[in-house]
Coordinates of C-alpha atoms in Angstrom, one line a residue:
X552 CA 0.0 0.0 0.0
X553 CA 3.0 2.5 0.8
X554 CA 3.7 2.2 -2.9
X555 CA 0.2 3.3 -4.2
X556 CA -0.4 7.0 -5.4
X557 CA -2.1 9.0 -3.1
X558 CA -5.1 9.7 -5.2
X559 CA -5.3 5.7 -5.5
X560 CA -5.1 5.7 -2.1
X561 CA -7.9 8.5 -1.2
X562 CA -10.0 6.8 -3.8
X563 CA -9.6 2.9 -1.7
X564 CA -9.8 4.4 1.4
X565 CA -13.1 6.8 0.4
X566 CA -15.1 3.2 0.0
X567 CA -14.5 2.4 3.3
X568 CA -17.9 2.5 5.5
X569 CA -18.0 5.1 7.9
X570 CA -18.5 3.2 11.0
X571 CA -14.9 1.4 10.3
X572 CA -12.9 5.2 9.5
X573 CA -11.4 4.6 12.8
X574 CA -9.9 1.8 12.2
X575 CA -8.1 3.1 9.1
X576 CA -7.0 6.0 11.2
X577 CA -5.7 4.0 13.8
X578 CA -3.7 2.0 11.4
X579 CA -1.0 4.8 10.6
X580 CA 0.0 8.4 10.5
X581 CA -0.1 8.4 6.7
X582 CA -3.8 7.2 6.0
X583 CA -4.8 9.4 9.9
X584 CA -3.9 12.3 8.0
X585 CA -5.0 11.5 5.1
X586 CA -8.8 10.5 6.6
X587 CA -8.8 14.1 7.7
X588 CA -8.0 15.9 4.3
X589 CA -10.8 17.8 3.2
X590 CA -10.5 16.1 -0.3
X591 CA -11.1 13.4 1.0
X592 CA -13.9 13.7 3.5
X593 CA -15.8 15.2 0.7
X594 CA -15.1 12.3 -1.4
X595 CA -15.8 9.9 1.3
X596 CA -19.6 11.0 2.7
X597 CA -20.6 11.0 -1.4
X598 CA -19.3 7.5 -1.2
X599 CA -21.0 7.1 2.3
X600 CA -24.7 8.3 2.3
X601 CA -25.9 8.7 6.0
X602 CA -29.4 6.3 5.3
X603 CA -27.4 3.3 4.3
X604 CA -30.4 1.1 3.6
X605 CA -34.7 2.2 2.9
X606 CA -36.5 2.4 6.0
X607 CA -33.1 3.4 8.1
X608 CA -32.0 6.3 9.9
X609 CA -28.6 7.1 11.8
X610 CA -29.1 8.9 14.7
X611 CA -27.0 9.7 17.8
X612 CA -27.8 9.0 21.0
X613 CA -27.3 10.4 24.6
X614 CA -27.6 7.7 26.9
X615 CA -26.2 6.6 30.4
X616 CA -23.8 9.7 29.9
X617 CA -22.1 8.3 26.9
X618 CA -22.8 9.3 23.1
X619 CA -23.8 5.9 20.8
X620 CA -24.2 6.0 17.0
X621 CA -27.6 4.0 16.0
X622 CA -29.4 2.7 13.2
X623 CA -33.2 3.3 14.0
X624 CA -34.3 0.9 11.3
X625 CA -38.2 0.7 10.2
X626 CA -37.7 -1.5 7.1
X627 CA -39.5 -4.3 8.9
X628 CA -42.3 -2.5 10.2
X629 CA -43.8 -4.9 12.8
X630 CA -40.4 -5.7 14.5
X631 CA -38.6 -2.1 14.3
X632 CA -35.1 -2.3 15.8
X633 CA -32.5 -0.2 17.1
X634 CA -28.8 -1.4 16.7
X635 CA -25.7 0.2 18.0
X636 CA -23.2 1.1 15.3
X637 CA -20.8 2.6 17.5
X638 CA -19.8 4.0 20.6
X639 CA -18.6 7.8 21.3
X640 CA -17.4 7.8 24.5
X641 CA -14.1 9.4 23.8
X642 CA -12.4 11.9 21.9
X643 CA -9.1 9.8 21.4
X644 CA -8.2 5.8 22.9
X645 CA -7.1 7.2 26.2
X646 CA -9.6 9.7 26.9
X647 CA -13.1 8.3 28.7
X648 CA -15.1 11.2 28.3
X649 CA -18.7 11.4 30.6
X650 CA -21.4 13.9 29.0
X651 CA -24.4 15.5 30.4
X652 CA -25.6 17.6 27.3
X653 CA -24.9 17.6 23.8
X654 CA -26.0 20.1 21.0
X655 CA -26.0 19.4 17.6
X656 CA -25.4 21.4 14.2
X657 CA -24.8 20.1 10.8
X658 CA -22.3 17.5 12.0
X659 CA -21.0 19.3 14.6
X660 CA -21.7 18.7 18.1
X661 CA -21.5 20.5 21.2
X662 CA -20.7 18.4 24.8
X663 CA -21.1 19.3 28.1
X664 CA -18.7 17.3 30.5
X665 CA -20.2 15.8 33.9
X666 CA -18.6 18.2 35.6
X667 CA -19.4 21.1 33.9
X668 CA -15.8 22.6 33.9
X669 CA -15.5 22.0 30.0
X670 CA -17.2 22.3 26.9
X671 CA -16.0 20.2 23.9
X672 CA -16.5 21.4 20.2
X673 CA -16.4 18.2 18.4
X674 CA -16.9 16.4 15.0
X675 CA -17.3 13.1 15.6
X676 CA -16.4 12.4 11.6
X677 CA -13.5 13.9 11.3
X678 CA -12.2 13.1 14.6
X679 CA -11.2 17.3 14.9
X680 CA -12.3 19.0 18.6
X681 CA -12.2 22.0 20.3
X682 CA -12.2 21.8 24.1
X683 CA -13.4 25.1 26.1
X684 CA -12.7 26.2 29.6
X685 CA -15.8 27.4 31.5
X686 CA -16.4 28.3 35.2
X687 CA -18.1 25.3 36.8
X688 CA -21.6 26.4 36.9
X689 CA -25.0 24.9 35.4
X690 CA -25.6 26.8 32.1
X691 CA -28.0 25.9 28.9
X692 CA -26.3 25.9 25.6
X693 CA -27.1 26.6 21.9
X694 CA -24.9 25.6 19.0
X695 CA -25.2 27.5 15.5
X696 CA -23.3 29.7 13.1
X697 CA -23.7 32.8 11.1
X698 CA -25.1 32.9 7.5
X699 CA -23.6 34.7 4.9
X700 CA -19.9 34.1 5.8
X701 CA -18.2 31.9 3.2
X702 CA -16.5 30.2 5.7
X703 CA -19.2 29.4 8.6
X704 CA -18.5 31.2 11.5
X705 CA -19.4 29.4 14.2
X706 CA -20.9 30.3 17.6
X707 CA -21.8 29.0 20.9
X708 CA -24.4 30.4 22.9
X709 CA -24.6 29.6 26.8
X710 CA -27.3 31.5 29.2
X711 CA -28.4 31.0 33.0
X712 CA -31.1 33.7 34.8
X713 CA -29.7 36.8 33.3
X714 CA -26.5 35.9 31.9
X715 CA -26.0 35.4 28.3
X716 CA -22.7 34.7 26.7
X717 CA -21.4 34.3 23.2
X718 CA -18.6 32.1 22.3
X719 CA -16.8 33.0 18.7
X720 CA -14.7 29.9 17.3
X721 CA -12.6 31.9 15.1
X722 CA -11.5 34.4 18.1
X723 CA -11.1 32.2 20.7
X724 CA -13.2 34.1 23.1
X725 CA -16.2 35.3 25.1
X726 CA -18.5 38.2 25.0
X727 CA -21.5 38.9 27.0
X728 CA -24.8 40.0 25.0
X729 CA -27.3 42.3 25.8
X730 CA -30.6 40.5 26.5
X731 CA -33.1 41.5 29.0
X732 CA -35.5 38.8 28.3
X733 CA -39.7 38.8 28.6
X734 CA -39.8 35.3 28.2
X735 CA -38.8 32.4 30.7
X736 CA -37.3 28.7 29.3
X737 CA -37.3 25.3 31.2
X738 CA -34.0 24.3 29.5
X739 CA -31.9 21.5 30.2
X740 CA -28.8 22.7 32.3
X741 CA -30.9 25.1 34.3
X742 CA -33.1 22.4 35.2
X743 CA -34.5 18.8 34.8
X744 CA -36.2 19.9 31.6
X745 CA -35.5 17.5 28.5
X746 CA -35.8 20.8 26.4
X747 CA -33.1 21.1 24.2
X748 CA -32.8 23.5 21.6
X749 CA -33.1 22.9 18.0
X750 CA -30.6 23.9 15.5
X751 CA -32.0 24.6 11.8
X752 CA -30.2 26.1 9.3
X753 CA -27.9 27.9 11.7
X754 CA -30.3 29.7 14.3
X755 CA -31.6 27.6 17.3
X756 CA -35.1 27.8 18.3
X757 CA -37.0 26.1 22.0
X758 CA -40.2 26.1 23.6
X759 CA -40.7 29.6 25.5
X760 CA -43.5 31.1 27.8
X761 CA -43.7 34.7 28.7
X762 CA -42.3 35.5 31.5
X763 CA -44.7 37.8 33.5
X764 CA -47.9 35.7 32.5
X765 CA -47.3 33.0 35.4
X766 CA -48.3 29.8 32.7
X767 CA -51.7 31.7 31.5
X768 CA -50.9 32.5 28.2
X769 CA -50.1 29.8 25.4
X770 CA -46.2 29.1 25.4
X771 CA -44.6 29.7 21.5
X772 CA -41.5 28.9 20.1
X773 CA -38.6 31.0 20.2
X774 CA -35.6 31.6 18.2
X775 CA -31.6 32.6 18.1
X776 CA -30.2 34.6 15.3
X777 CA -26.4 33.9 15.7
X778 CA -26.1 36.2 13.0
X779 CA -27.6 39.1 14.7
X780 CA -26.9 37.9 17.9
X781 CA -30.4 38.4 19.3
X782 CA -33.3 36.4 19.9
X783 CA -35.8 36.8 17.2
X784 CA -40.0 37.8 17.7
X785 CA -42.1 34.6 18.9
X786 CA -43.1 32.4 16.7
X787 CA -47.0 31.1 17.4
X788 CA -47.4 27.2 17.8
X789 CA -50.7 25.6 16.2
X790 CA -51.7 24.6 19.3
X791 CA -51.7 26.2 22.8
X792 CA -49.9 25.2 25.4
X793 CA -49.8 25.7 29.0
X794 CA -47.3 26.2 32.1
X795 CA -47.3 21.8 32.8
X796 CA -47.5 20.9 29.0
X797 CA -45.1 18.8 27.3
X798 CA -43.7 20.4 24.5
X799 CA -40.6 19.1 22.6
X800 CA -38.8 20.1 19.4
X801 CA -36.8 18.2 16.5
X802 CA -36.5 18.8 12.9
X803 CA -37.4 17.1 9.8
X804 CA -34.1 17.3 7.7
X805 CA -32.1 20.9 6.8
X806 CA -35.4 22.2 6.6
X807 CA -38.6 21.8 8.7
X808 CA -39.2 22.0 12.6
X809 CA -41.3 19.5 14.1
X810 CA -43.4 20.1 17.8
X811 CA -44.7 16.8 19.6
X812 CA -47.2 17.9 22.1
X813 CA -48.6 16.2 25.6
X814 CA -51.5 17.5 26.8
X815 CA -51.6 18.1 31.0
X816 CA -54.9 17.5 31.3
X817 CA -56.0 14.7 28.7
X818 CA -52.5 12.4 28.8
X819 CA -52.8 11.3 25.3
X820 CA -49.4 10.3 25.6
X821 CA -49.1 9.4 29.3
X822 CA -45.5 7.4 29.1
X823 CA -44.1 10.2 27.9
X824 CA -42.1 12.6 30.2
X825 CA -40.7 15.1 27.8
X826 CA -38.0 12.7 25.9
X827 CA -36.6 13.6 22.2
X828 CA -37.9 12.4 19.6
X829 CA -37.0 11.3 15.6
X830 CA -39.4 11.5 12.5
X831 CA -39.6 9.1 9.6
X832 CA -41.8 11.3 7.2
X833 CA -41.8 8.4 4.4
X834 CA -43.9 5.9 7.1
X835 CA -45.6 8.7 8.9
X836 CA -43.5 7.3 12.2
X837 CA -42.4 9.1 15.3
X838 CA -39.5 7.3 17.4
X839 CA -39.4 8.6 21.1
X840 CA -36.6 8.3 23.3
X841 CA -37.6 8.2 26.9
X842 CA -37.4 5.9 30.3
X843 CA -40.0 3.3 30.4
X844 CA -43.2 2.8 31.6
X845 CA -42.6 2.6 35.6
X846 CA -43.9 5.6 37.1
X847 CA -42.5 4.6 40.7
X848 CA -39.1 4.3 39.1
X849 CA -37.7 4.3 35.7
X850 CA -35.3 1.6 35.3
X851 CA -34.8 0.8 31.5
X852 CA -34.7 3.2 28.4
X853 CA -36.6 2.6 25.9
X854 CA -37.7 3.9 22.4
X855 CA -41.5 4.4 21.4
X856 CA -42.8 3.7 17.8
X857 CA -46.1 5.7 17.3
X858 CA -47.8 6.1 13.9
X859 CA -51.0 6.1 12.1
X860 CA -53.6 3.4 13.0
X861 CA -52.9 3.0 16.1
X862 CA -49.4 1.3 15.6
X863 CA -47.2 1.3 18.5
X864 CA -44.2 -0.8 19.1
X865 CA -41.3 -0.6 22.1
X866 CA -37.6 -1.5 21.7
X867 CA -35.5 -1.9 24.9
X868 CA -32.4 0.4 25.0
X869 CA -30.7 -1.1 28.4
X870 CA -30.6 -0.4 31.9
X871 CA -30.9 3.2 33.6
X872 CA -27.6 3.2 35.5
X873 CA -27.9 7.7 35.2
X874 CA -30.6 8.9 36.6
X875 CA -30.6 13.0 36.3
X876 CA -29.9 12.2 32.3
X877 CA -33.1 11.7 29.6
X878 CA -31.7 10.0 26.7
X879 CA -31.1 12.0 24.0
X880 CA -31.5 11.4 20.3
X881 CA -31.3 13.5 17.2
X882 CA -30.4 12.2 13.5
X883 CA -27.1 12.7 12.3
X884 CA -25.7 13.4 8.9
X885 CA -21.6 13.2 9.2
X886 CA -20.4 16.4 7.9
X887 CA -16.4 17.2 7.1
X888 CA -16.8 20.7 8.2
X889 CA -13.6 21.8 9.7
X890 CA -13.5 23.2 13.4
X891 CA -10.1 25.2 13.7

């Protein structure tokens, strides 16, 4: 193989599936750095399409404090199954790494370390990372970038009370923002809330309730412009929803948000307690990640296929041994977007 050109080379390597790239990184310094060559990234996830078979989606997955690629796979609709593909519990061989939060964007992802002393900027395809030094206190994150910049500049937003905080990738530093908000989040870092933001298309958007209305008034959905650096005007849901609701987001591709909704009062969906959730738009499917069943206590997580007609499945996803951490799911395209 030393003998080989390295465009023969980029073009044997670029066949390689993406769950075995580690592997050919590990094997030597030649083909690590060649892996990580924009070339041939490019070339490699047109060679690699994330949905690698009808009826299949690859998704991470937060769970027990450790990230886990997954194939959700629907192709056999009365037996659905969920199959780990890989495990991304560290950021190299030596590093264990234990995460609380984790943000997505386009392939990149944000972590929040158990301790919350560090933040990791990470692209779990490319193997690159950014680690961040932050005070050890509870904050809620955002991860986006701004449009318009032919090289995407991206951003990292963290907020706690009346603190908000911008992080710039390209400088290297913090700046605090402006905000006085009228509006009141249950986000996940401030609280036990499962209420992650959403990234699309660069801007992140949650489930909001204004602030002085003490739960009266419907919540709506509410948006960060990391271009502008400012929170954008409510957006109205299709529904209203109250102070105790469950409201969660996720989106449908690059382009499309989607809102599943619990009702307090009429517990249409009374196993679920506010877990994320996927979307198969071809079978009209949604795929919940959430602890089971047992009110008392929740010992196994588990994965809820709803759809049409009454169809409802359950797939086992192993023992609770985390308590204060929700699984966590969102689909995942790899991206070879570079970081630094």
């Amino acid at each position: 193989m030393d003998n080989l050109s390295k465009d023969l080379l980029e073009e044997i390597l670029s066949r390689v599936p993406t769950t075995s790239l580690r592997k050919v990184r590990s094997t030597c310094k030649k083909w690590n750095t060649l892996s990580k060559d924009e070339t041939f990234t490019k070339k490699h996830l047109a060679q690699s399409p994330p949905r690698t078979s009808k009826g299949e989606i690859l998704a991470i997955v937060l769970i027990n404090c450790s990230l886990r690629l997954m194939s959700v796979n629907l192709s056999d609709f009365d037996h659905p199954s969920i199959k780990l593909t890989g495990t991304l519990i560290s950021l190299n061989s030596s590093d264990k790494l234990d995460i609380t939060q984790v943000y997505h964007c386009e392939g990149l992802l944000l972590c929040v370390t158990e301790d919350y002393t560090r933040l990791v900027l990470w692209n779990p395809y490319t193997g690159e990372s950014r680690w961040i030094c932050v005070d050890h206190s509870k904050y809620a994150h955002a991860l986006g970038f701004e449009e318009g910049n032919p090289c995407r500049a991206y951003k990292v937003l963290r907020f706690a009370h009346h603190v908000h905080e911008i992080y710039d990738v390209s400088s290297d530093s913090w700046r605090v923002l402006d905000v006085t908000p009228d509006w009141k989040m249950e986000v996940d870092g401030e609280s036990d809330s499962n209420n992650y933001g959403v990234s699309l298309k660069g801007n992140v958007y949650w489930f909001a309730q204004d602030k002085e209305a003490g739960g009266n008034v419907p919540g709506f959905i509410l948006c960060f412009d990391f271009t502008t650096e400012r929170f954008a005007p409510r957006l109205p849901l299709p529904f209203e929803s109250y102070f105790e609701d469950e409201v969660t987001l996720s989106n449908v591709g690059e382009e499309q948000l989607a809102v599943l909704f619990q009702n307090l009062d009429t517990y249409e969906m009374e196993f679920f307690t506010g877990g994320s959730f996927l979307i198969d738009e071809e079978r009209r499917v949604v795929v919940v990640f959430d602890g089971d069943k047992n009110v008392s206590e929740t010992s196994r997580n588990t994965a809820y296929f709803i759809g049409e007609n009454d169809y409802f499945k359950e797939v086992d996803l192993g023992e609770v041994n985390t308590c204060e951490v929700f699984p966590h799911a969102f689909s995942y395209v790899p991206s070879s977007v570079q970081i630094n």
